[in-house]
Short mmCIF file of C-alpha atoms and ligand atoms in Angstrom, two decimals:
data_model
loop_
_atom_site.label_atom_id
_atom_site.label_comp_id
_atom_site.label_asym_id
_atom_site.label_seq_id
_atom_site.Cartn_x
_atom_site.Cartn_y
_atom_site.Cartn_z
CA MET A 29 19.40 -20.95 13.42
CA THR A 30 19.61 -19.90 9.77
CA GLN A 31 19.89 -16.12 9.55
CA ILE A 32 18.75 -14.92 6.17
CA LYS A 33 20.99 -12.19 4.80
CA ASN A 34 20.24 -12.32 1.09
CA ILE A 35 16.89 -12.93 -0.55
CA CYS A 36 16.35 -13.36 -4.26
CA CYS A 37 12.90 -13.20 -5.78
CA ILE A 38 12.43 -14.55 -9.30
CA GLY A 39 9.60 -12.64 -10.98
CA ALA A 40 9.01 -8.89 -10.63
CA GLY A 41 5.27 -8.93 -11.22
CA TYR A 42 2.17 -8.07 -9.22
CA VAL A 43 3.11 -10.55 -6.49
CA GLY A 44 6.92 -10.47 -6.43
CA GLY A 45 7.33 -6.68 -6.72
CA PRO A 46 5.08 -5.48 -3.88
CA THR A 47 5.90 -8.43 -1.57
CA MET A 48 9.64 -7.90 -1.81
CA ALA A 49 9.29 -4.13 -1.47
CA VAL A 50 7.51 -4.61 1.86
CA ILE A 51 9.99 -7.26 3.08
CA ALA A 52 12.85 -4.87 2.21
CA GLN A 53 11.09 -2.00 3.97
CA LYS A 54 10.46 -4.01 7.13
CA CYS A 55 13.83 -5.83 7.23
CA PRO A 56 16.51 -3.25 6.41
CA ASP A 57 19.27 -5.74 7.33
CA VAL A 58 18.25 -8.19 4.64
CA ASN A 59 19.31 -7.61 1.03
CA VAL A 60 16.42 -8.26 -1.34
CA THR A 61 17.07 -8.63 -5.06
CA VAL A 62 14.12 -8.99 -7.41
CA VAL A 63 15.05 -10.45 -10.79
CA ASP A 64 13.11 -10.86 -13.99
CA ILE A 65 13.90 -11.85 -17.56
CA ASN A 66 11.72 -8.98 -18.78
CA GLU A 67 14.23 -6.16 -19.26
CA LYS A 68 11.60 -3.50 -19.78
CA ARG A 69 9.90 -4.40 -16.53
CA ILE A 70 13.15 -4.25 -14.55
CA ALA A 71 14.07 -0.93 -16.19
CA ALA A 72 10.70 0.45 -15.09
CA TRP A 73 11.26 -0.76 -11.50
CA ASN A 74 14.59 1.10 -11.61
CA ASP A 75 13.14 4.28 -13.13
CA PRO A 76 14.55 7.27 -11.20
CA ASN A 77 10.99 8.59 -10.95
CA VAL A 78 9.24 6.06 -8.67
CA GLU A 79 5.88 7.08 -10.10
CA ASN A 80 6.91 5.13 -13.23
CA ILE A 81 7.32 1.71 -11.59
CA PRO A 82 5.43 -0.89 -13.66
CA ILE A 83 2.77 -1.70 -11.07
CA TYR A 84 0.29 0.76 -9.76
CA GLU A 85 -0.59 0.10 -6.11
CA PRO A 86 -1.49 2.79 -3.59
CA GLY A 87 1.56 3.42 -1.35
CA LEU A 88 3.98 1.24 -3.31
CA SER A 89 6.01 3.98 -4.99
CA GLU A 90 6.85 5.52 -1.59
CA ILE A 91 8.15 2.18 -0.28
CA VAL A 92 10.25 1.63 -3.38
CA LYS A 93 11.65 5.13 -2.97
CA GLU A 94 12.59 4.39 0.64
CA ALA A 95 14.20 0.96 0.11
CA ARG A 96 15.51 0.92 -3.44
CA ASP A 97 19.30 0.86 -3.69
CA ARG A 98 19.44 0.59 0.12
CA ASN A 99 18.50 -3.08 0.47
CA LEU A 100 16.03 -3.48 -2.41
CA PHE A 101 17.45 -4.11 -5.88
CA PHE A 102 15.90 -4.90 -9.25
CA SER A 103 18.01 -6.72 -11.80
CA THR A 104 17.97 -8.92 -14.88
CA ASP A 105 21.02 -10.85 -13.69
CA VAL A 106 19.10 -13.89 -12.48
CA ASN A 107 22.14 -16.12 -12.02
CA ALA A 108 24.05 -13.65 -9.85
CA ALA A 109 21.05 -13.18 -7.56
CA ILE A 110 20.45 -16.94 -7.24
CA ASP A 111 24.10 -17.54 -6.45
CA LYS A 112 24.18 -14.94 -3.68
CA ALA A 113 20.84 -15.81 -2.04
CA ASP A 114 20.17 -17.89 1.08
CA MET A 115 16.48 -17.85 0.30
CA ILE A 116 14.85 -17.77 -3.15
CA PHE A 117 11.21 -16.83 -3.67
CA ILE A 118 9.63 -18.06 -6.88
CA SER A 119 7.01 -15.53 -8.02
CA VAL A 120 6.73 -16.28 -11.71
CA ASN A 121 3.49 -16.50 -13.63
CA THR A 122 1.50 -19.74 -13.66
CA PRO A 123 -1.24 -19.09 -16.21
CA THR A 124 -3.86 -21.61 -17.27
CA LYS A 125 -2.47 -23.98 -19.93
CA THR A 126 -3.46 -23.04 -23.46
CA TYR A 127 -2.35 -26.31 -25.10
CA GLY A 128 -2.11 -30.08 -24.63
CA ILE A 129 -3.32 -32.06 -21.63
CA GLY A 130 -5.25 -29.92 -19.16
CA LYS A 131 -5.68 -27.16 -21.78
CA GLY A 132 -7.95 -24.42 -20.41
CA MET A 133 -7.76 -25.81 -16.86
CA ALA A 134 -4.45 -26.94 -15.45
CA ALA A 135 -1.79 -24.44 -14.47
CA ASP A 136 1.09 -24.17 -16.90
CA LEU A 137 4.14 -24.91 -14.80
CA LYS A 138 6.63 -24.30 -17.59
CA TRP A 139 8.03 -21.16 -15.96
CA ILE A 140 8.27 -22.79 -12.53
CA GLU A 141 10.22 -25.69 -13.95
CA LEU A 142 12.57 -23.36 -15.83
CA CYS A 143 13.26 -21.56 -12.55
CA ALA A 144 13.99 -24.82 -10.76
CA ARG A 145 16.41 -25.92 -13.47
CA GLN A 146 18.17 -22.57 -13.44
CA ILE A 147 18.52 -22.64 -9.64
CA ALA A 148 19.87 -26.19 -9.80
CA GLU A 149 22.44 -25.19 -12.38
CA VAL A 150 23.68 -22.09 -10.57
CA ALA A 151 23.46 -22.90 -6.85
CA LYS A 152 26.71 -23.75 -5.06
CA ASN A 153 25.47 -23.64 -1.45
CA ASP A 154 22.33 -24.80 0.38
CA LYS A 155 19.19 -22.82 -0.36
CA ILE A 156 15.68 -22.41 0.93
CA ILE A 157 13.22 -22.24 -1.95
CA VAL A 158 9.90 -20.52 -1.30
CA GLU A 159 6.90 -21.04 -3.55
CA LYS A 160 5.17 -17.67 -3.70
CA SER A 161 3.27 -18.16 -6.94
CA THR A 162 -0.02 -20.01 -6.52
CA LEU A 163 0.58 -23.58 -7.53
CA PRO A 164 -1.31 -26.83 -7.80
CA VAL A 165 -1.03 -29.09 -4.79
CA ARG A 166 2.13 -31.18 -4.75
CA THR A 167 4.15 -28.83 -6.97
CA ALA A 168 6.71 -28.68 -4.18
CA ALA A 169 7.40 -32.38 -4.79
CA ALA A 170 8.08 -31.72 -8.47
CA LEU A 171 10.37 -28.80 -7.60
CA LYS A 172 12.32 -30.93 -5.14
CA ASP A 173 12.66 -33.71 -7.68
CA ILE A 174 14.17 -31.40 -10.27
CA LEU A 175 16.46 -29.67 -7.78
CA ASP A 176 17.73 -32.88 -6.20
CA ASN A 177 18.29 -34.65 -9.50
CA THR A 178 19.89 -31.89 -11.54
CA GLY A 179 21.70 -29.90 -8.85
CA ASN A 180 25.31 -29.75 -7.77
CA GLY A 181 24.71 -31.83 -4.66
CA VAL A 182 23.59 -28.83 -2.60
CA LYS A 183 20.64 -29.26 -0.23
CA TYR A 184 17.28 -27.62 -0.75
CA GLN A 185 14.35 -27.03 1.54
CA ILE A 186 11.10 -26.23 -0.23
CA LEU A 187 8.56 -24.04 1.54
CA SER A 188 5.13 -22.98 0.41
CA ASN A 189 4.24 -19.42 1.37
CA PRO A 190 1.17 -18.42 -0.63
CA GLU A 191 0.42 -14.75 -1.05
CA PHE A 192 -3.02 -13.55 0.00
CA LEU A 193 -2.65 -9.91 -1.00
CA ALA A 194 -5.40 -8.45 -3.14
CA GLU A 195 -4.48 -6.00 -5.85
CA GLY A 196 -5.35 -2.40 -5.16
CA THR A 197 -4.75 -2.96 -1.44
CA ALA A 198 -1.47 -4.90 -1.76
CA VAL A 199 0.62 -2.68 0.50
CA GLU A 200 -1.96 -2.62 3.30
CA ASP A 201 -2.51 -6.39 2.96
CA LEU A 202 1.24 -7.04 3.15
CA GLN A 203 1.83 -4.71 6.07
CA ASN A 204 -1.13 -5.99 8.09
CA PRO A 205 -1.92 -9.49 6.84
CA ASP A 206 -4.83 -11.44 8.38
CA ARG A 207 -2.39 -14.33 8.47
CA VAL A 208 0.85 -15.52 6.94
CA LEU A 209 0.90 -19.17 5.92
CA ILE A 210 4.12 -21.18 5.74
CA GLY A 211 4.12 -24.80 4.68
CA GLY A 212 7.19 -26.99 4.95
CA ASP A 213 8.63 -30.32 5.93
CA ILE A 214 7.55 -30.09 9.59
CA ASP A 215 8.76 -33.60 10.34
CA SER A 216 12.46 -33.00 9.71
CA PRO A 217 14.82 -30.73 11.70
CA GLU A 218 16.11 -29.17 8.44
CA GLY A 219 12.54 -28.50 7.33
CA LYS A 220 11.69 -26.91 10.65
CA GLU A 221 14.82 -24.78 10.56
CA ALA A 222 13.94 -23.48 7.09
CA MET A 223 10.40 -22.67 8.25
CA ASP A 224 11.75 -20.83 11.29
CA ALA A 225 14.01 -18.76 9.06
CA LEU A 226 11.00 -17.58 7.07
CA VAL A 227 8.85 -17.12 10.17
CA ASN A 228 11.56 -14.83 11.55
CA ILE A 229 11.46 -12.62 8.47
CA TYR A 230 7.70 -12.08 8.80
CA ALA A 231 7.84 -11.86 12.60
CA THR A 232 9.69 -8.56 12.15
CA TRP A 233 6.30 -6.96 11.61
CA VAL A 234 3.57 -9.64 11.85
CA PRO A 235 2.42 -10.88 15.31
CA LYS A 236 3.64 -14.46 15.79
CA GLU A 237 0.12 -15.77 16.45
CA ASN A 238 -0.83 -14.67 12.93
CA ILE A 239 1.90 -16.78 11.34
CA LEU A 240 0.61 -20.29 10.68
CA THR A 241 2.86 -23.23 9.93
CA THR A 242 1.50 -26.35 8.23
CA ASN A 243 2.68 -29.16 6.04
CA VAL A 244 3.40 -28.21 2.44
CA TRP A 245 0.30 -29.77 0.90
CA SER A 246 -2.07 -28.04 3.31
CA SER A 247 -0.44 -24.73 2.54
CA GLU A 248 -0.66 -25.20 -1.23
CA LEU A 249 -4.29 -26.33 -1.02
CA SER A 250 -5.28 -23.56 1.42
CA LYS A 251 -4.43 -20.91 -1.14
CA LEU A 252 -6.62 -22.52 -3.80
CA THR A 253 -9.38 -23.02 -1.26
CA ALA A 254 -9.29 -19.42 -0.02
CA ASN A 255 -9.64 -18.07 -3.56
CA ALA A 256 -12.35 -20.59 -4.43
CA PHE A 257 -14.39 -19.59 -1.35
CA LEU A 258 -14.05 -15.88 -2.10
CA ALA A 259 -14.98 -16.31 -5.76
CA GLN A 260 -17.88 -18.54 -4.77
CA ARG A 261 -19.32 -15.76 -2.61
CA VAL A 262 -19.21 -13.36 -5.55
CA SER A 263 -20.88 -15.89 -7.86
CA SER A 264 -23.48 -16.61 -5.18
CA ILE A 265 -24.47 -12.97 -4.81
CA ASN A 266 -24.34 -12.51 -8.59
CA ALA A 267 -26.75 -15.43 -8.99
CA MET A 268 -29.05 -13.63 -6.55
CA SER A 269 -28.66 -10.38 -8.50
CA GLU A 270 -30.41 -11.93 -11.47
CA LEU A 271 -33.21 -13.18 -9.27
CA CYS A 272 -33.49 -9.71 -7.70
CA GLU A 273 -33.93 -8.15 -11.12
CA LYS A 274 -36.87 -10.48 -11.80
CA THR A 275 -38.54 -10.20 -8.41
CA GLY A 276 -38.16 -6.55 -7.46
CA ALA A 277 -35.77 -7.30 -4.62
CA ASP A 278 -32.59 -5.23 -4.38
CA VAL A 279 -29.36 -7.22 -4.22
CA ASN A 280 -27.60 -4.63 -2.02
CA GLU A 281 -30.39 -4.90 0.55
CA VAL A 282 -30.28 -8.69 0.37
CA ALA A 283 -26.48 -8.69 0.75
CA LYS A 284 -26.70 -6.39 3.75
CA ALA A 285 -29.35 -8.47 5.46
CA VAL A 286 -27.47 -11.72 4.81
CA GLY A 287 -24.03 -10.30 5.61
CA MET A 288 -25.11 -9.02 9.04
CA ASP A 289 -25.38 -12.63 10.13
CA SER A 290 -21.99 -13.00 11.74
CA ARG A 291 -21.78 -16.56 10.49
CA VAL A 292 -21.88 -15.26 6.91
CA GLY A 293 -20.05 -11.93 7.24
CA SER A 294 -20.41 -8.89 5.02
CA LYS A 295 -17.32 -9.03 2.81
CA PHE A 296 -17.25 -10.25 -0.79
CA LEU A 297 -21.00 -9.93 -1.22
CA LYS A 298 -20.94 -7.09 -3.69
CA ALA A 299 -22.82 -7.96 -6.84
CA SER A 300 -20.94 -7.01 -9.99
CA VAL A 301 -20.63 -7.58 -13.71
CA GLY A 302 -18.42 -10.54 -12.76
CA PHE A 303 -15.17 -11.14 -10.98
CA GLY A 304 -11.87 -10.80 -12.83
CA GLY A 305 -8.21 -10.81 -11.90
CA SER A 306 -5.42 -13.25 -12.40
CA CYS A 307 -6.34 -15.56 -9.54
CA PHE A 308 -9.97 -16.50 -9.07
CA GLN A 309 -10.68 -18.15 -12.40
CA LYS A 310 -7.23 -19.67 -12.73
CA ASP A 311 -7.22 -21.12 -9.24
CA ILE A 312 -10.71 -22.59 -9.49
CA LEU A 313 -9.90 -24.16 -12.86
CA ASN A 314 -6.84 -25.57 -11.22
CA LEU A 315 -8.92 -26.99 -8.38
CA VAL A 316 -11.39 -28.46 -10.86
CA TYR A 317 -8.54 -30.06 -12.78
CA ILE A 318 -7.00 -31.55 -9.66
CA ALA A 319 -10.37 -32.91 -8.49
CA LYS A 320 -11.01 -34.44 -11.92
CA SER A 321 -7.59 -36.00 -12.03
CA PHE A 322 -8.44 -37.83 -8.79
CA GLY A 323 -11.79 -38.91 -10.26
CA LEU A 324 -13.73 -36.56 -7.94
CA HIS A 325 -16.25 -35.46 -10.55
CA GLU A 326 -18.88 -34.11 -8.14
CA VAL A 327 -16.25 -31.96 -6.42
CA ALA A 328 -15.06 -30.72 -9.81
CA ASP A 329 -18.59 -29.92 -11.03
CA TYR A 330 -19.42 -28.08 -7.81
CA TRP A 331 -16.53 -25.65 -8.19
CA GLU A 332 -16.81 -25.32 -11.95
CA GLN A 333 -20.27 -23.87 -11.45
CA VAL A 334 -18.66 -20.79 -9.84
CA ILE A 335 -16.91 -20.06 -13.14
CA LEU A 336 -19.98 -20.84 -15.25
CA MET A 337 -22.02 -18.39 -13.18
CA ASN A 338 -19.35 -15.75 -13.61
CA ASP A 339 -19.27 -16.22 -17.39
CA HIS A 340 -23.05 -15.98 -17.43
CA GLN A 341 -23.01 -12.73 -15.46
CA LYS A 342 -20.62 -11.04 -17.91
CA ARG A 343 -22.60 -12.29 -20.89
CA ARG A 344 -26.00 -11.33 -19.55
CA PHE A 345 -24.80 -7.82 -18.71
CA ALA A 346 -23.60 -7.33 -22.30
CA ALA A 347 -26.80 -8.90 -23.65
CA LYS A 348 -28.86 -6.52 -21.50
CA ILE A 349 -27.16 -3.55 -23.18
CA VAL A 350 -27.99 -4.88 -26.63
CA LYS A 351 -31.56 -5.76 -25.72
CA THR A 352 -32.21 -2.39 -24.07
CA LEU A 353 -30.85 -0.51 -27.07
CA TYR A 354 -33.75 -1.92 -29.16
CA ASN A 355 -31.92 -5.16 -29.93
CA THR A 356 -29.14 -3.58 -31.92
CA VAL A 357 -25.92 -1.76 -31.11
CA SER A 358 -24.60 -1.97 -34.66
CA GLY A 359 -22.77 1.28 -35.42
CA LYS A 360 -23.77 2.71 -32.02
CA LYS A 361 -21.23 4.33 -29.77
CA ILE A 362 -20.94 2.64 -26.39
CA ALA A 363 -18.71 4.21 -23.73
CA ILE A 364 -16.91 1.80 -21.42
CA LEU A 365 -15.85 3.39 -18.15
CA GLY A 366 -13.15 1.31 -16.53
CA TRP A 367 -11.00 -1.46 -17.96
CA ALA A 368 -9.05 -2.72 -14.91
CA PHE A 369 -10.54 -5.77 -13.16
CA LYS A 370 -11.14 -3.67 -10.04
CA LYS A 371 -10.32 -0.15 -8.89
CA ASP A 372 -6.87 1.02 -7.77
CA THR A 373 -4.92 -1.31 -10.03
CA ASN A 374 -3.69 -1.14 -13.62
CA ASP A 375 -4.05 -4.92 -13.92
CA THR A 376 -6.56 -6.01 -16.54
CA ARG A 377 -6.17 -9.79 -16.47
CA GLU A 378 -9.57 -11.51 -16.88
CA SER A 379 -11.32 -8.16 -16.44
CA ALA A 380 -15.06 -8.30 -17.14
CA ALA A 381 -14.60 -5.24 -19.39
CA ILE A 382 -12.70 -7.36 -21.91
CA TYR A 383 -15.54 -9.86 -22.28
CA VAL A 384 -18.32 -7.29 -22.33
CA THR A 385 -16.49 -5.33 -25.03
CA ASP A 386 -15.79 -8.47 -27.04
CA TYR A 387 -19.51 -9.26 -26.98
CA LEU A 388 -20.41 -5.73 -28.06
CA LEU A 389 -17.89 -5.91 -30.90
CA SER A 390 -19.59 -9.08 -32.14
CA GLU A 391 -22.74 -6.98 -32.27
CA GLN A 392 -20.83 -4.40 -34.35
CA ALA A 393 -20.78 -1.65 -31.73
CA GLU A 394 -18.30 1.24 -31.79
CA VAL A 395 -16.65 1.14 -28.38
CA VAL A 396 -14.87 3.99 -26.63
CA VAL A 397 -12.87 3.05 -23.55
CA TYR A 398 -11.59 5.15 -20.68
CA ASP A 399 -9.66 3.89 -17.67
CA PRO A 400 -7.55 6.16 -15.46
CA LYS A 401 -4.64 3.68 -15.18
CA VAL A 402 -4.73 1.36 -18.19
CA LYS A 403 -2.72 2.16 -21.30
CA PRO A 404 -4.34 1.96 -24.77
CA GLU A 405 -1.98 -0.79 -25.94
CA GLN A 406 -3.12 -2.97 -23.05
CA VAL A 407 -6.77 -2.59 -24.07
CA TYR A 408 -5.95 -3.68 -27.62
CA ALA A 409 -3.74 -6.54 -26.45
CA ASP A 410 -6.50 -7.85 -24.14
CA LEU A 411 -9.05 -7.91 -26.95
CA GLU A 412 -6.63 -9.40 -29.46
CA TYR A 413 -5.77 -12.18 -26.99
CA LEU A 414 -9.33 -13.53 -27.23
CA CYS A 415 -8.91 -14.03 -31.01
CA THR A 416 -12.62 -13.34 -31.59
CA HIS A 417 -11.93 -10.30 -33.78
CA SER A 418 -9.03 -9.39 -36.03
CA SER A 419 -6.50 -6.86 -34.88
CA GLU A 420 -7.60 -4.51 -37.70
CA GLU A 421 -11.25 -4.73 -36.70
CA ILE A 422 -10.42 -4.08 -33.04
CA ARG A 423 -8.32 -1.04 -33.85
CA GLU A 424 -10.97 0.29 -36.20
CA ARG A 425 -13.87 -0.18 -33.78
CA VAL A 426 -12.30 0.50 -30.40
CA THR A 427 -10.98 3.90 -29.37
CA VAL A 428 -9.19 4.52 -26.09
CA VAL A 429 -9.46 8.08 -24.75
CA GLN A 430 -7.91 10.07 -21.93
CA ASN A 431 -10.96 11.11 -19.93
CA ALA A 432 -14.48 9.99 -19.13
CA ASP A 433 -16.22 13.04 -20.60
CA GLU A 434 -14.66 12.43 -23.97
CA ALA A 435 -15.62 8.75 -23.83
CA CYS A 436 -19.26 9.57 -23.11
CA LYS A 437 -19.65 12.38 -25.64
CA GLU A 438 -22.32 11.53 -28.21
CA ALA A 439 -22.58 7.98 -26.89
CA HIS A 440 -25.80 5.99 -27.09
CA ALA A 441 -24.98 4.22 -23.85
CA ILE A 442 -22.45 4.16 -21.03
CA ALA A 443 -21.36 1.02 -19.19
CA VAL A 444 -19.52 1.42 -15.88
CA LEU A 445 -17.34 -1.68 -15.53
CA THR A 446 -14.74 -0.72 -12.91
CA GLU A 447 -15.65 1.00 -9.64
CA TRP A 448 -13.09 3.83 -9.88
CA ASP A 449 -13.97 6.58 -7.38
CA GLU A 450 -13.68 9.27 -10.04
CA PHE A 451 -16.70 7.89 -11.89
CA LYS A 452 -18.89 8.82 -8.91
CA GLU A 453 -17.67 12.39 -9.13
CA LEU A 454 -18.26 12.98 -12.86
CA ASN A 455 -20.40 15.94 -13.85
CA TRP A 456 -23.24 13.60 -14.74
CA LYS A 457 -25.48 16.49 -15.80
CA ALA A 458 -22.99 17.51 -18.47
CA VAL A 459 -22.44 13.87 -19.43
CA TYR A 460 -26.19 13.49 -19.93
CA GLU A 461 -26.47 16.64 -22.00
CA ASN A 462 -23.66 15.55 -24.32
CA MET A 463 -25.11 12.09 -25.01
CA LEU A 464 -27.59 10.89 -27.61
CA LYS A 465 -31.14 10.41 -26.26
CA PRO A 466 -32.51 8.30 -24.76
CA ALA A 467 -29.31 8.27 -22.71
CA PHE A 468 -28.71 4.78 -21.38
CA LEU A 469 -26.50 4.19 -18.34
CA PHE A 470 -25.57 0.64 -17.27
CA ASP A 471 -23.90 0.34 -13.89
CA GLY A 472 -22.05 -2.98 -13.65
CA ARG A 473 -20.69 -2.15 -10.20
CA ARG A 474 -23.56 -0.65 -8.23
CA LEU A 475 -21.39 2.44 -8.04
CA LEU A 476 -23.88 5.16 -8.96
CA ASP A 477 -27.02 6.44 -7.29
CA LYS A 478 -30.04 5.43 -9.33
CA LYS A 479 -32.38 8.16 -8.15
CA THR A 480 -30.18 11.14 -9.00
CA LYS A 481 -29.27 9.65 -12.38
CA GLU A 482 -32.90 9.10 -13.27
CA GLU A 483 -33.70 12.63 -12.19
CA LEU A 484 -31.12 13.87 -14.67
CA GLY A 485 -32.93 11.95 -17.38
CA PHE A 486 -30.85 8.79 -17.72
CA GLU A 487 -32.40 5.42 -18.51
CA PHE A 488 -30.61 3.68 -15.67
CA PHE A 489 -29.91 -0.02 -15.21
CA SER A 490 -27.81 -1.53 -12.46
CA ILE A 491 -26.95 -5.09 -11.51
CA GLY A 492 -29.44 -6.65 -9.14
CA ASN A 493 -31.91 -3.80 -9.05
C1 UDX B 17 -7.71 -12.29 -4.92
C2 UDX B 17 -7.77 -12.63 -3.42
O1 UDX B 17 -8.65 -11.70 -2.77
C3 UDX B 17 -6.38 -12.56 -2.81
O2 UDX B 17 -6.42 -12.97 -1.46
C4 UDX B 17 -5.44 -13.48 -3.60
O3 UDX B 17 -4.12 -13.38 -3.10
C5 UDX B 17 -5.46 -13.13 -5.07
O4 UDX B 17 -6.81 -13.16 -5.57
P1 UDX B 17 -7.51 -10.04 -6.33
O5 UDX B 17 -7.86 -10.89 -7.51
O6 UDX B 17 -6.32 -9.15 -6.43
O7 UDX B 17 -7.27 -10.94 -5.03
O8 UDX B 17 -8.75 -9.08 -5.98
P2 UDX B 17 -10.14 -9.29 -5.21
O9 UDX B 17 -10.34 -8.10 -4.35
O10 UDX B 17 -10.23 -10.59 -4.56
O11 UDX B 17 -11.21 -9.20 -6.38
C6 UDX B 17 -11.34 -10.18 -7.38
C7 UDX B 17 -12.50 -9.84 -8.29
O12 UDX B 17 -13.76 -10.03 -7.64
C8 UDX B 17 -12.50 -8.39 -8.79
O13 UDX B 17 -12.88 -8.36 -10.13
C9 UDX B 17 -13.54 -7.73 -7.91
O14 UDX B 17 -14.11 -6.61 -8.52
C10 UDX B 17 -14.55 -8.88 -7.77
N1 UDX B 17 -15.40 -8.75 -6.56
C11 UDX B 17 -14.83 -8.81 -5.32
C12 UDX B 17 -16.77 -8.59 -6.69
O15 UDX B 17 -17.30 -8.55 -7.81
N2 UDX B 17 -17.54 -8.51 -5.57
C13 UDX B 17 -17.00 -8.57 -4.31
O16 UDX B 17 -17.78 -8.50 -3.34
C14 UDX B 17 -15.61 -8.72 -4.19
P1 ADP B 18 2.00 -12.41 -10.80
O1 ADP B 18 0.69 -11.71 -10.81
O2 ADP B 18 1.89 -13.85 -10.34
O3 ADP B 18 3.07 -11.66 -10.06
P2 ADP B 18 3.17 -11.53 -13.33
O4 ADP B 18 2.91 -12.04 -14.71
O5 ADP B 18 2.79 -10.12 -12.99
O6 ADP B 18 2.47 -12.57 -12.33
O7 ADP B 18 4.73 -11.67 -12.97
C1 ADP B 18 5.50 -12.79 -13.22
C2 ADP B 18 6.88 -12.33 -13.71
O8 ADP B 18 7.74 -13.47 -13.73
C3 ADP B 18 6.90 -11.74 -15.12
O9 ADP B 18 7.41 -10.42 -15.08
C4 ADP B 18 7.86 -12.70 -15.91
O10 ADP B 18 8.68 -12.01 -16.83
C5 ADP B 18 8.69 -13.29 -14.78
N1 ADP B 18 9.31 -14.59 -15.13
C6 ADP B 18 8.73 -15.68 -15.65
N2 ADP B 18 9.62 -16.69 -15.79
C7 ADP B 18 10.82 -16.22 -15.34
C8 ADP B 18 12.14 -16.78 -15.21
N3 ADP B 18 12.39 -18.05 -15.57
N4 ADP B 18 13.12 -16.01 -14.70
C9 ADP B 18 12.85 -14.73 -14.32
N5 ADP B 18 11.64 -14.14 -14.41
C10 ADP B 18 10.62 -14.86 -14.91
#
């Protein structure tokens, strides 16, 4: 049986960093080296003060403190780590393509291919390659092709081991996963041996019955399907939120009533200003692209609707602000509370806040942003990435401040876009007193209590109410 002694993980991002930290914590006999071409990122992972690691996740700094330089290492020497490893996890980014065929839909596999070529060039002994990044179905075949055709004659086994952690709860999700999924070549003894090697790593802390083994394609497709189902629930409840606003129903009450049916379940039924994050949109677009490429247009259209609904939700929230403020926000100060795509993370990819702000900028608003974990440069970079407004205009119109009170001072309206706990605890009376009147408060997360806010004098609007 293959005993894994050295693991290399290519990519020290939101997936690779936390996953490897937990593997290193749980398997002190295995050396885990996380490599990345981004020198700044690796330097941050190695910062003597673990509070400065580049990814904010509750509980992560403590694990890094425990395992770093014991059996967890962060390095930019990709080749050395590949050479030494028995098992290589690929956790690089696979964003939606921004050019050429499949633009705006297909996953860009450029970085995956570069990894494969680098592994092929460096490897001198047999390796198990693990796809950790979410990939289109049948990527494993492409990886194998490159490795077998450009390598030094060494043998590779390709496994798919999709990550189901959610940001903000990554450590908890990794330590107590609902399931671990491992796809591989179940029909060959070598394939089975490679799968067993990975099963044994996880079995150190995950009950064996929670570790599923499947063929590679099922594993790859299960990840896309899981994210599509979760996102679909959010779009479904968001569709209902609009209907609730028209009919006098309350979306939280509807969600509770529906979710208590054990066949439906209560999770992922929280209406919001729209889902964000690096996975949902990307993975559904990927699914849509795959379906289209097989000529399955009805399947593609069905899933695309989840994205269209989400875009609509973000847009209609922003439009509601403009409409409520007497059809103009030109020159008005709007405070945005929360920039991350959900609480307890500093990740802003696809965050609804970006799109709402972009819309408000098109209406010539003056926007003041506060988020407890997101740096000002990230806010500017996110807006610039959309290319709707020039960098100069963005920097002139958008201010990023260090606390919520400052953001809300003399504002015409406040929009709560991330459900950070601290926003519940603000001194809302003082916030109200320091605002222009009427003081408008838009809750995109159903975070705040309507009654107490209205008693303070706010004109209060929340999703689905
Ligand atoms: C998701 C999957 O949950 C995870 O299994 C996968 O590995 C990666 O993609 P993540 O994007 O980190 O994880 O966060 P998630 O908690 O799923 O939230 C995604 C978005 O949906 C967030 O913007 C969140 O605020 C929103 N959301 C979630 C809602 O609006 N309502 C809900 O009920 C749940
Ligand atoms: P995810 O959320 O999937 O973890 P991130 O963008 O946070 O995505 O992390 C991916 C990381 O992979 C980035 O830090 C990037 O620099 C790194 N990366 C991409 N390509 C390579 C490569 N060929 N070699 C090493 N690191 C890479």
